PDB file of C-alpha atoms in Angstrom:
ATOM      1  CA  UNK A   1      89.485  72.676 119.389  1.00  0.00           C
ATOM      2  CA  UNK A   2      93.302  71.687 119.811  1.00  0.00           C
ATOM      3  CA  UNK A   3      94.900  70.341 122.571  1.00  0.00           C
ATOM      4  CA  UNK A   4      96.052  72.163 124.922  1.00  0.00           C
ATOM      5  CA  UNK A   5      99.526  74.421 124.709  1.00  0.00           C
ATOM      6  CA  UNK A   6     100.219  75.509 128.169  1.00  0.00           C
ATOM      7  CA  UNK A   7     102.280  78.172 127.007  1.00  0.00           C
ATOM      8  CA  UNK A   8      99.700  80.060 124.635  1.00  0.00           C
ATOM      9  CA  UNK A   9      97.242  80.096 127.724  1.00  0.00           C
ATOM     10  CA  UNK A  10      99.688  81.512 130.106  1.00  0.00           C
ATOM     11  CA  UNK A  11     100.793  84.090 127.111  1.00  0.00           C
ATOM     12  CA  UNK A  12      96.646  85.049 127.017  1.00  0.00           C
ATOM     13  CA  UNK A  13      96.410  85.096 130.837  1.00  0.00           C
ATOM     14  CA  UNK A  14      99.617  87.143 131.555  1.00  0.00           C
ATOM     15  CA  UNK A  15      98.408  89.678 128.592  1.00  0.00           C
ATOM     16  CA  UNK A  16      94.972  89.806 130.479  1.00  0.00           C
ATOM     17  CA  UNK A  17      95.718  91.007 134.311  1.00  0.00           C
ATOM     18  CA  UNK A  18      93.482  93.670 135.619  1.00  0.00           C
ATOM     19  CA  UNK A  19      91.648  93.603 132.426  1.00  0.00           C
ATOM     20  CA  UNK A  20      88.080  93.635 133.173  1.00  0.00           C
ATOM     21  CA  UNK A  21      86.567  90.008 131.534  1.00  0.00           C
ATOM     22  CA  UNK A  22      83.375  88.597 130.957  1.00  0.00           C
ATOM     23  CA  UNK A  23      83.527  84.971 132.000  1.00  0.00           C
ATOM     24  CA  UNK A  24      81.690  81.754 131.535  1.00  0.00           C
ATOM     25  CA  UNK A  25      82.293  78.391 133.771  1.00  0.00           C
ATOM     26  CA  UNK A  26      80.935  75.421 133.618  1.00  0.00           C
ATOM     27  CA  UNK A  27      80.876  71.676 135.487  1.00  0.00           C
ATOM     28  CA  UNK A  28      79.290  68.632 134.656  1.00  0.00           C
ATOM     29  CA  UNK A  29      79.570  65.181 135.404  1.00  0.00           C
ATOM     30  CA  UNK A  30      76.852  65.212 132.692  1.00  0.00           C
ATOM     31  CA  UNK A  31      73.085  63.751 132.172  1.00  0.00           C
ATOM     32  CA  UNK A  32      74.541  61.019 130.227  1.00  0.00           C
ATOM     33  CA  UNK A  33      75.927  59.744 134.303  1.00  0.00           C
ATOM     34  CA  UNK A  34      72.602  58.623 134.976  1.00  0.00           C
ATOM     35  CA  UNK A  35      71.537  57.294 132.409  1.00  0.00           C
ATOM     36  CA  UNK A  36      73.736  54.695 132.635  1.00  0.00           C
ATOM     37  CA  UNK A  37      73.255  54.359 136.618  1.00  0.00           C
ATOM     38  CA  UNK A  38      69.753  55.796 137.748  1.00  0.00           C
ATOM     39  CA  UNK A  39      71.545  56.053 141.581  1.00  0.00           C
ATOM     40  CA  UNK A  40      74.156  57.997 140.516  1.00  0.00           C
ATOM     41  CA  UNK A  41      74.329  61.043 141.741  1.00  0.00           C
ATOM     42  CA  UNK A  42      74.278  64.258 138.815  1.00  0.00           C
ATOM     43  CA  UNK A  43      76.237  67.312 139.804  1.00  0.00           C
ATOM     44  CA  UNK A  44      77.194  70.653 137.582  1.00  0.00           C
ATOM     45  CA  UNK A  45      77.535  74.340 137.796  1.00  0.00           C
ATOM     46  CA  UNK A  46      77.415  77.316 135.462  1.00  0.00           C
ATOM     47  CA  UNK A  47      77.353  80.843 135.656  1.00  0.00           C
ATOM     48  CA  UNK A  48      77.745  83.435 132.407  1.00  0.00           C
ATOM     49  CA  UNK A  49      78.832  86.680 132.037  1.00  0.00           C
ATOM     50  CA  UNK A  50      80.280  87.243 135.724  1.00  0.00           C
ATOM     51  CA  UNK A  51      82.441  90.001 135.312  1.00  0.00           C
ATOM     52  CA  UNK A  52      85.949  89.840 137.007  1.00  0.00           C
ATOM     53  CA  UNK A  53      89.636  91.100 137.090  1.00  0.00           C
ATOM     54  CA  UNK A  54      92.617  88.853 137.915  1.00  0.00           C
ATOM     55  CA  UNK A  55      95.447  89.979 139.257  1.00  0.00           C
ATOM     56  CA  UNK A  56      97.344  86.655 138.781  1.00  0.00           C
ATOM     57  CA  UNK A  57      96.404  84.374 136.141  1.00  0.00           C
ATOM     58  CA  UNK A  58      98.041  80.674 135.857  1.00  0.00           C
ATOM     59  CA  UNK A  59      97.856  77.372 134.404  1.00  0.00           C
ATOM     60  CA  UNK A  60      99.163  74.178 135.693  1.00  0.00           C
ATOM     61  CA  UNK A  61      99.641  70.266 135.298  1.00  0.00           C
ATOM     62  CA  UNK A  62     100.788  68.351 132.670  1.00  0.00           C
ATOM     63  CA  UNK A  63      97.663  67.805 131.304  1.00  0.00           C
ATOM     64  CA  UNK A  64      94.800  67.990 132.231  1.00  0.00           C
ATOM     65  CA  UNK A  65      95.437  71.158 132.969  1.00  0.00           C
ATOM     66  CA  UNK A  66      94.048  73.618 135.671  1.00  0.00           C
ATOM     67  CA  UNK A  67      93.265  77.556 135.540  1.00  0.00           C
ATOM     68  CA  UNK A  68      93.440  79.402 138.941  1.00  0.00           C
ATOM     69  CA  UNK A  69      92.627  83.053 138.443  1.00  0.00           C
ATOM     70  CA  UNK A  70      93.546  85.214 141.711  1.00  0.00           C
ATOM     71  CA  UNK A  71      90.224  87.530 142.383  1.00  0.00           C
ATOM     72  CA  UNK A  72      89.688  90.825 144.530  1.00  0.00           C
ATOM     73  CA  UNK A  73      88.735  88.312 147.487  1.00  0.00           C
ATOM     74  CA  UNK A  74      89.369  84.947 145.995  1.00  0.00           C
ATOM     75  CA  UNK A  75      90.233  82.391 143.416  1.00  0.00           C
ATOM     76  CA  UNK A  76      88.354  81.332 140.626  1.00  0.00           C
ATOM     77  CA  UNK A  77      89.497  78.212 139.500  1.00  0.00           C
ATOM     78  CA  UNK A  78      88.834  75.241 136.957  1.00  0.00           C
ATOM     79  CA  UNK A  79      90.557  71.493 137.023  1.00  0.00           C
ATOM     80  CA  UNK A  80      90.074  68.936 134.157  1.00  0.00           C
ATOM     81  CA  UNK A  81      90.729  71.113 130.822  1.00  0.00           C
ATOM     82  CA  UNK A  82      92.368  69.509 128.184  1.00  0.00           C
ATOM     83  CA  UNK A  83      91.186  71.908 124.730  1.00  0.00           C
ATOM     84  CA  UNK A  84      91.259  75.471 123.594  1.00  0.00           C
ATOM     85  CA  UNK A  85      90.415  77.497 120.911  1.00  0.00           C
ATOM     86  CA  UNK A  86      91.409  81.444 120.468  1.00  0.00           C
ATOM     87  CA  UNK A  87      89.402  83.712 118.684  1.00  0.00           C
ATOM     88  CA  UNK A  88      90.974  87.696 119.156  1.00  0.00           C
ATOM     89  CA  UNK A  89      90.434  88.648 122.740  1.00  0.00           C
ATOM     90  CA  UNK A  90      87.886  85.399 123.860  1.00  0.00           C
ATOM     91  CA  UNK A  91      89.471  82.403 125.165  1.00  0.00           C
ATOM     92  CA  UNK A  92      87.554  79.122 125.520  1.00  0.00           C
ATOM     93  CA  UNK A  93      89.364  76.005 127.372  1.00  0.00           C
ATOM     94  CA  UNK A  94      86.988  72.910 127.948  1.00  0.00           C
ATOM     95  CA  UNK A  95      87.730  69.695 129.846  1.00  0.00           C
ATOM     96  CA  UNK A  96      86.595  66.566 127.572  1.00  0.00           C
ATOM     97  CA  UNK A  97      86.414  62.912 129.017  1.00  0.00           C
ATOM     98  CA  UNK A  98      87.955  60.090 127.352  1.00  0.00           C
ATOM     99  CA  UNK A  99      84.834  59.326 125.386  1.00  0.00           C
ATOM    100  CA  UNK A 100      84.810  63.013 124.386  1.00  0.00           C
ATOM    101  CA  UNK A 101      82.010  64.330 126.594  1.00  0.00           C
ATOM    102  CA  UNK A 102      81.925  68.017 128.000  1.00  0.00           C
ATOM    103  CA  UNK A 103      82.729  67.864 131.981  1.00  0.00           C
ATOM    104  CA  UNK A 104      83.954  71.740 132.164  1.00  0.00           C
ATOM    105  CA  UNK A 105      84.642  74.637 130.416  1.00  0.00           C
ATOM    106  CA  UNK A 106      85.880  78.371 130.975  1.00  0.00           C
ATOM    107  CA  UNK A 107      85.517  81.089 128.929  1.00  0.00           C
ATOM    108  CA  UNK A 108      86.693  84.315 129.095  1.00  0.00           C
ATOM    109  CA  UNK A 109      86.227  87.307 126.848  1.00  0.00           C
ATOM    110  CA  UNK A 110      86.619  91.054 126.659  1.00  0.00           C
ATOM    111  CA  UNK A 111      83.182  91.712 125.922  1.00  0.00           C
ATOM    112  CA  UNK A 112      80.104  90.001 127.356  1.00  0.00           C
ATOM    113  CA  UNK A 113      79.138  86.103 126.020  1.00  0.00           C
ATOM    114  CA  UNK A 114      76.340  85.922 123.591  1.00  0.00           C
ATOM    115  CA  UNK A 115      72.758  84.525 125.747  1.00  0.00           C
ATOM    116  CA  UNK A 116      71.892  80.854 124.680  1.00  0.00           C
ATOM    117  CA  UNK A 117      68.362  80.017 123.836  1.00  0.00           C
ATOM    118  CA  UNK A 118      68.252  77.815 126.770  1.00  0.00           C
ATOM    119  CA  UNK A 119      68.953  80.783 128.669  1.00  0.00           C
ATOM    120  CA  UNK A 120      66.534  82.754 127.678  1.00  0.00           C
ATOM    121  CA  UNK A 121      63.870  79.981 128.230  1.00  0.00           C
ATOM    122  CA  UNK A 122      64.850  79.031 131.703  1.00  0.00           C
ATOM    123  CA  UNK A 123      64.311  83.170 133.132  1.00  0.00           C
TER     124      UNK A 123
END
């Protein structure tokens, strides 16, 4: 993954209104949080393959950067993301802490996101 270049994301996201997306998001504050304080209190989220259509798509900050995608009725938006890596039509921004560790990620795609293992196991 590179750094982010706030002008290659806006470039996908303006090239990508009311295009119908396959999306992936994802928040952690990770495992690893308590196992260095039992108390502390673990929080994520995920959901994949949530179809959507933007009508406005932006990035701001100066880094980290945030994603706000404008939705039918709604916002769908992600704060922390400092990589990216394009592939064709799938974009994939993640948020990485200073040690390196995952704490969010959104990825969007023209076609649906492969199913994880883990994914399977946990239906």
């Amino acid at each position: 993954m590179k750094a982010i270049q706030p002008n290659h994301i806006q470039q996908y996201l303006d090239s990508h209104v009311a295009t119908p997306l396959f999306v992936h998001v994802e928040t952690t504050n990770g495992a690893y949080a308590t196992h260095n304080d039992p108390d502390f209190h673990n929080a994520g989220m995920f959901i994949r393959n949530a179809k959507i259509e933007y009508s406005i798509g932006q990035i701001k900050g100066n880094g980290p950067y945030r994603v706000g995608l404008k939705l039918n009725h709604g916002w769908l938006y992600v704060e922390g993301l400092t990589d990216f890596e394009v592939h064709g039509e799938q974009l994939l921004l993640a948020g990485h802490d200073r040690l390196g560790r995952l704490a969010c990620a959104l990825h969007i795609d023209v076609k649906p996101l492969p199913q994880g293992a883990s994914e399977v196991e946990n239906q």
